[in-house]
Amino acid sequence: MYKFFLIIVLLTPLISGTSGKIKGRVIDSLSKEPIPGCIIYLESTDYGTLVDNEGHYFILNVPPGLYNLNAQIIGYNKYIIQNIEVNIDLTLTINIELQESSLELEDIIIQAPPIAKG
């Protein structure tokens, strides 16, 4: 029993975490409804995710440090939070309320060339 306890105590520092996690929920600022499909990412990294149908997102295994968190989807203003700090073995919760964009996208119409009958 003593040897088992000693092994656990000695191995604990080796298996402790080396990264953090970011989670949260993305909703419309007026309706308070979730915004599924919104892209959430950390600038200048490969870390990011999509918001699920209930508006939740998770970014796992983020190395400790300072990051700019971005949220964007067509029809809403881009949202940026600068200098968020990710710490080892901690979960940072960032809930986001996006505002609808006043910018309207124009229609793009492309005509295919006529098919030659032959």
PDB file of C-alpha atoms in Angstrom:
ATOM      1  CA  MET A   1       0.000   0.000   0.000  1.00  0.00           C
ATOM      2  CA  TYR A   2       2.812   2.395   0.868  1.00  0.00           C
ATOM      3  CA  LYS A   3       4.552   1.747  -2.487  1.00  0.00           C
ATOM      4  CA  PHE A   4       1.329   2.467  -4.399  1.00  0.00           C
ATOM      5  CA  PHE A   5       0.872   5.788  -2.597  1.00  0.00           C
ATOM      6  CA  LEU A   6       4.507   6.729  -3.245  1.00  0.00           C
ATOM      7  CA  ILE A   7       4.157   5.972  -6.985  1.00  0.00           C
ATOM      8  CA  ILE A   8       1.037   8.154  -7.232  1.00  0.00           C
ATOM      9  CA  VAL A   9       2.721  11.039  -5.425  1.00  0.00           C
ATOM     10  CA  LEU A  10       5.830  10.859  -7.624  1.00  0.00           C
ATOM     11  CA  LEU A  11       3.919  10.561 -10.928  1.00  0.00           C
ATOM     12  CA  THR A  12       1.377  13.334 -10.285  1.00  0.00           C
ATOM     13  CA  PRO A  13       3.657  16.164 -11.485  1.00  0.00           C
ATOM     14  CA  LEU A  14       4.420  14.198 -14.669  1.00  0.00           C
ATOM     15  CA  ILE A  15       0.766  13.791 -15.650  1.00  0.00           C
ATOM     16  CA  SER A  16      -0.443  17.247 -14.699  1.00  0.00           C
ATOM     17  CA  GLY A  17      -1.809  19.401 -17.498  1.00  0.00           C
ATOM     18  CA  THR A  18       0.160  21.683 -19.741  1.00  0.00           C
ATOM     19  CA  SER A  19      -2.725  23.486 -21.425  1.00  0.00           C
ATOM     20  CA  GLY A  20      -5.966  25.296 -20.729  1.00  0.00           C
ATOM     21  CA  LYS A  21      -9.465  25.406 -22.198  1.00  0.00           C
ATOM     22  CA  ILE A  22     -11.806  28.157 -23.415  1.00  0.00           C
ATOM     23  CA  LYS A  23     -15.555  27.680 -23.431  1.00  0.00           C
ATOM     24  CA  GLY A  24     -18.639  29.811 -23.714  1.00  0.00           C
ATOM     25  CA  ARG A  25     -21.906  30.523 -25.460  1.00  0.00           C
ATOM     26  CA  VAL A  26     -22.649  32.743 -28.452  1.00  0.00           C
ATOM     27  CA  ILE A  27     -26.064  34.430 -28.683  1.00  0.00           C
ATOM     28  CA  ASP A  28     -27.804  37.192 -30.614  1.00  0.00           C
ATOM     29  CA  SER A  29     -27.675  40.426 -28.600  1.00  0.00           C
ATOM     30  CA  LEU A  30     -31.363  41.235 -29.202  1.00  0.00           C
ATOM     31  CA  SER A  31     -33.201  37.912 -29.358  1.00  0.00           C
ATOM     32  CA  LYS A  32     -30.844  36.087 -26.958  1.00  0.00           C
ATOM     33  CA  GLU A  33     -31.093  33.065 -29.291  1.00  0.00           C
ATOM     34  CA  PRO A  34     -28.006  30.904 -29.944  1.00  0.00           C
ATOM     35  CA  ILE A  35     -26.035  31.479 -33.148  1.00  0.00           C
ATOM     36  CA  PRO A  36     -24.994  28.024 -34.406  1.00  0.00           C
ATOM     37  CA  GLY A  37     -22.197  27.822 -36.954  1.00  0.00           C
ATOM     38  CA  CYS A  38     -20.390  30.903 -35.686  1.00  0.00           C
ATOM     39  CA  ILE A  39     -16.614  30.609 -36.080  1.00  0.00           C
ATOM     40  CA  ILE A  40     -14.572  31.073 -32.893  1.00  0.00           C
ATOM     41  CA  TYR A  41     -10.780  31.193 -33.168  1.00  0.00           C
ATOM     42  CA  LEU A  42      -7.617  32.495 -31.554  1.00  0.00           C
ATOM     43  CA  GLU A  43      -5.723  34.938 -33.812  1.00  0.00           C
ATOM     44  CA  SER A  44      -2.377  33.780 -35.198  1.00  0.00           C
ATOM     45  CA  THR A  45      -2.955  30.174 -34.099  1.00  0.00           C
ATOM     46  CA  ASP A  46      -4.544  26.991 -35.416  1.00  0.00           C
ATOM     47  CA  TYR A  47      -6.946  26.884 -32.445  1.00  0.00           C
ATOM     48  CA  GLY A  48     -10.617  27.352 -33.186  1.00  0.00           C
ATOM     49  CA  THR A  49     -14.033  25.750 -33.387  1.00  0.00           C
ATOM     50  CA  LEU A  50     -17.635  26.156 -34.539  1.00  0.00           C
ATOM     51  CA  VAL A  51     -20.546  26.972 -32.246  1.00  0.00           C
ATOM     52  CA  ASP A  52     -22.997  24.069 -31.800  1.00  0.00           C
ATOM     53  CA  ASN A  53     -26.811  24.206 -32.179  1.00  0.00           C
ATOM     54  CA  GLU A  54     -27.282  25.380 -28.575  1.00  0.00           C
ATOM     55  CA  GLY A  55     -24.723  28.174 -28.975  1.00  0.00           C
ATOM     56  CA  HIS A  56     -21.915  26.481 -27.021  1.00  0.00           C
ATOM     57  CA  TYR A  57     -18.266  26.273 -28.027  1.00  0.00           C
ATOM     58  CA  PHE A  58     -15.108  24.677 -26.615  1.00  0.00           C
ATOM     59  CA  ILE A  59     -11.464  25.200 -27.559  1.00  0.00           C
ATOM     60  CA  LEU A  60      -9.318  22.511 -25.936  1.00  0.00           C
ATOM     61  CA  ASN A  61      -5.569  22.069 -25.358  1.00  0.00           C
ATOM     62  CA  VAL A  62      -4.679  25.748 -25.621  1.00  0.00           C
ATOM     63  CA  PRO A  63      -1.104  26.486 -24.514  1.00  0.00           C
ATOM     64  CA  PRO A  64      -0.864  29.096 -21.736  1.00  0.00           C
ATOM     65  CA  GLY A  65      -0.473  32.664 -22.916  1.00  0.00           C
ATOM     66  CA  LEU A  66      -2.242  35.804 -24.119  1.00  0.00           C
ATOM     67  CA  TYR A  67      -4.548  35.589 -27.141  1.00  0.00           C
ATOM     68  CA  ASN A  68      -7.078  37.600 -29.139  1.00  0.00           C
ATOM     69  CA  LEU A  69     -10.377  35.679 -29.382  1.00  0.00           C
ATOM     70  CA  ASN A  70     -12.435  36.267 -32.532  1.00  0.00           C
ATOM     71  CA  ALA A  71     -16.069  35.399 -33.262  1.00  0.00           C
ATOM     72  CA  GLN A  72     -17.576  35.897 -36.692  1.00  0.00           C
ATOM     73  CA  ILE A  73     -20.443  34.803 -38.894  1.00  0.00           C
ATOM     74  CA  ILE A  74     -22.125  36.361 -41.911  1.00  0.00           C
ATOM     75  CA  GLY A  75     -24.902  38.761 -40.903  1.00  0.00           C
ATOM     76  CA  TYR A  76     -23.249  39.827 -37.634  1.00  0.00           C
ATOM     77  CA  ASN A  77     -20.483  42.232 -36.686  1.00  0.00           C
ATOM     78  CA  LYS A  78     -17.088  40.640 -36.039  1.00  0.00           C
ATOM     79  CA  TYR A  79     -16.345  40.350 -32.314  1.00  0.00           C
ATOM     80  CA  ILE A  80     -12.806  40.495 -30.900  1.00  0.00           C
ATOM     81  CA  ILE A  81     -11.668  40.194 -27.298  1.00  0.00           C
ATOM     82  CA  GLN A  82      -8.024  41.155 -26.924  1.00  0.00           C
ATOM     83  CA  ASN A  83      -5.448  39.819 -24.489  1.00  0.00           C
ATOM     84  CA  ILE A  84      -7.373  36.992 -22.894  1.00  0.00           C
ATOM     85  CA  GLU A  85      -5.132  34.927 -20.647  1.00  0.00           C
ATOM     86  CA  VAL A  86      -5.185  31.137 -20.826  1.00  0.00           C
ATOM     87  CA  ASN A  87      -3.675  29.315 -17.835  1.00  0.00           C
ATOM     88  CA  ILE A  88      -2.625  25.706 -17.323  1.00  0.00           C
ATOM     89  CA  ASP A  89      -5.401  23.384 -16.069  1.00  0.00           C
ATOM     90  CA  LEU A  90      -8.001  26.178 -15.977  1.00  0.00           C
ATOM     91  CA  THR A  91     -11.133  26.756 -18.043  1.00  0.00           C
ATOM     92  CA  LEU A  92     -11.756  30.312 -19.198  1.00  0.00           C
ATOM     93  CA  THR A  93     -15.449  31.067 -19.820  1.00  0.00           C
ATOM     94  CA  ILE A  94     -16.225  33.768 -22.382  1.00  0.00           C
ATOM     95  CA  ASN A  95     -19.858  34.320 -23.353  1.00  0.00           C
ATOM     96  CA  ILE A  96     -20.418  36.410 -26.471  1.00  0.00           C
ATOM     97  CA  GLU A  97     -23.396  38.492 -27.632  1.00  0.00           C
ATOM     98  CA  LEU A  98     -23.170  39.317 -31.333  1.00  0.00           C
ATOM     99  CA  GLN A  99     -24.932  42.288 -32.906  1.00  0.00           C
ATOM    100  CA  GLU A 100     -26.532  42.018 -36.318  1.00  0.00           C
ATOM    101  CA  SER A 101     -24.587  43.751 -39.048  1.00  0.00           C
ATOM    102  CA  SER A 102     -26.143  46.699 -40.831  1.00  0.00           C
ATOM    103  CA  LEU A 103     -24.101  45.860 -43.920  1.00  0.00           C
ATOM    104  CA  GLU A 104     -26.136  44.072 -46.570  1.00  0.00           C
ATOM    105  CA  LEU A 105     -24.536  41.712 -49.024  1.00  0.00           C
ATOM    106  CA  GLU A 106     -25.317  42.212 -52.676  1.00  0.00           C
ATOM    107  CA  ASP A 107     -26.648  39.401 -54.849  1.00  0.00           C
ATOM    108  CA  ILE A 108     -24.134  37.831 -57.178  1.00  0.00           C
ATOM    109  CA  ILE A 109     -25.595  36.405 -60.380  1.00  0.00           C
ATOM    110  CA  ILE A 110     -23.478  34.240 -62.640  1.00  0.00           C
ATOM    111  CA  GLN A 111     -24.782  33.070 -66.004  1.00  0.00           C
ATOM    112  CA  ALA A 112     -23.516  29.802 -67.365  1.00  0.00           C
ATOM    113  CA  PRO A 113     -22.570  29.763 -71.023  1.00  0.00           C
ATOM    114  CA  PRO A 114     -25.137  28.165 -73.338  1.00  0.00           C
ATOM    115  CA  ILE A 115     -24.691  24.470 -73.957  1.00  0.00           C
ATOM    116  CA  ALA A 116     -23.762  23.728 -77.539  1.00  0.00           C
ATOM    117  CA  LYS A 117     -26.067  21.261 -79.254  1.00  0.00           C
ATOM    118  CA  GLY A 118     -24.280  18.984 -81.361  1.00  0.00           C
TER     119      GLY A 118
END
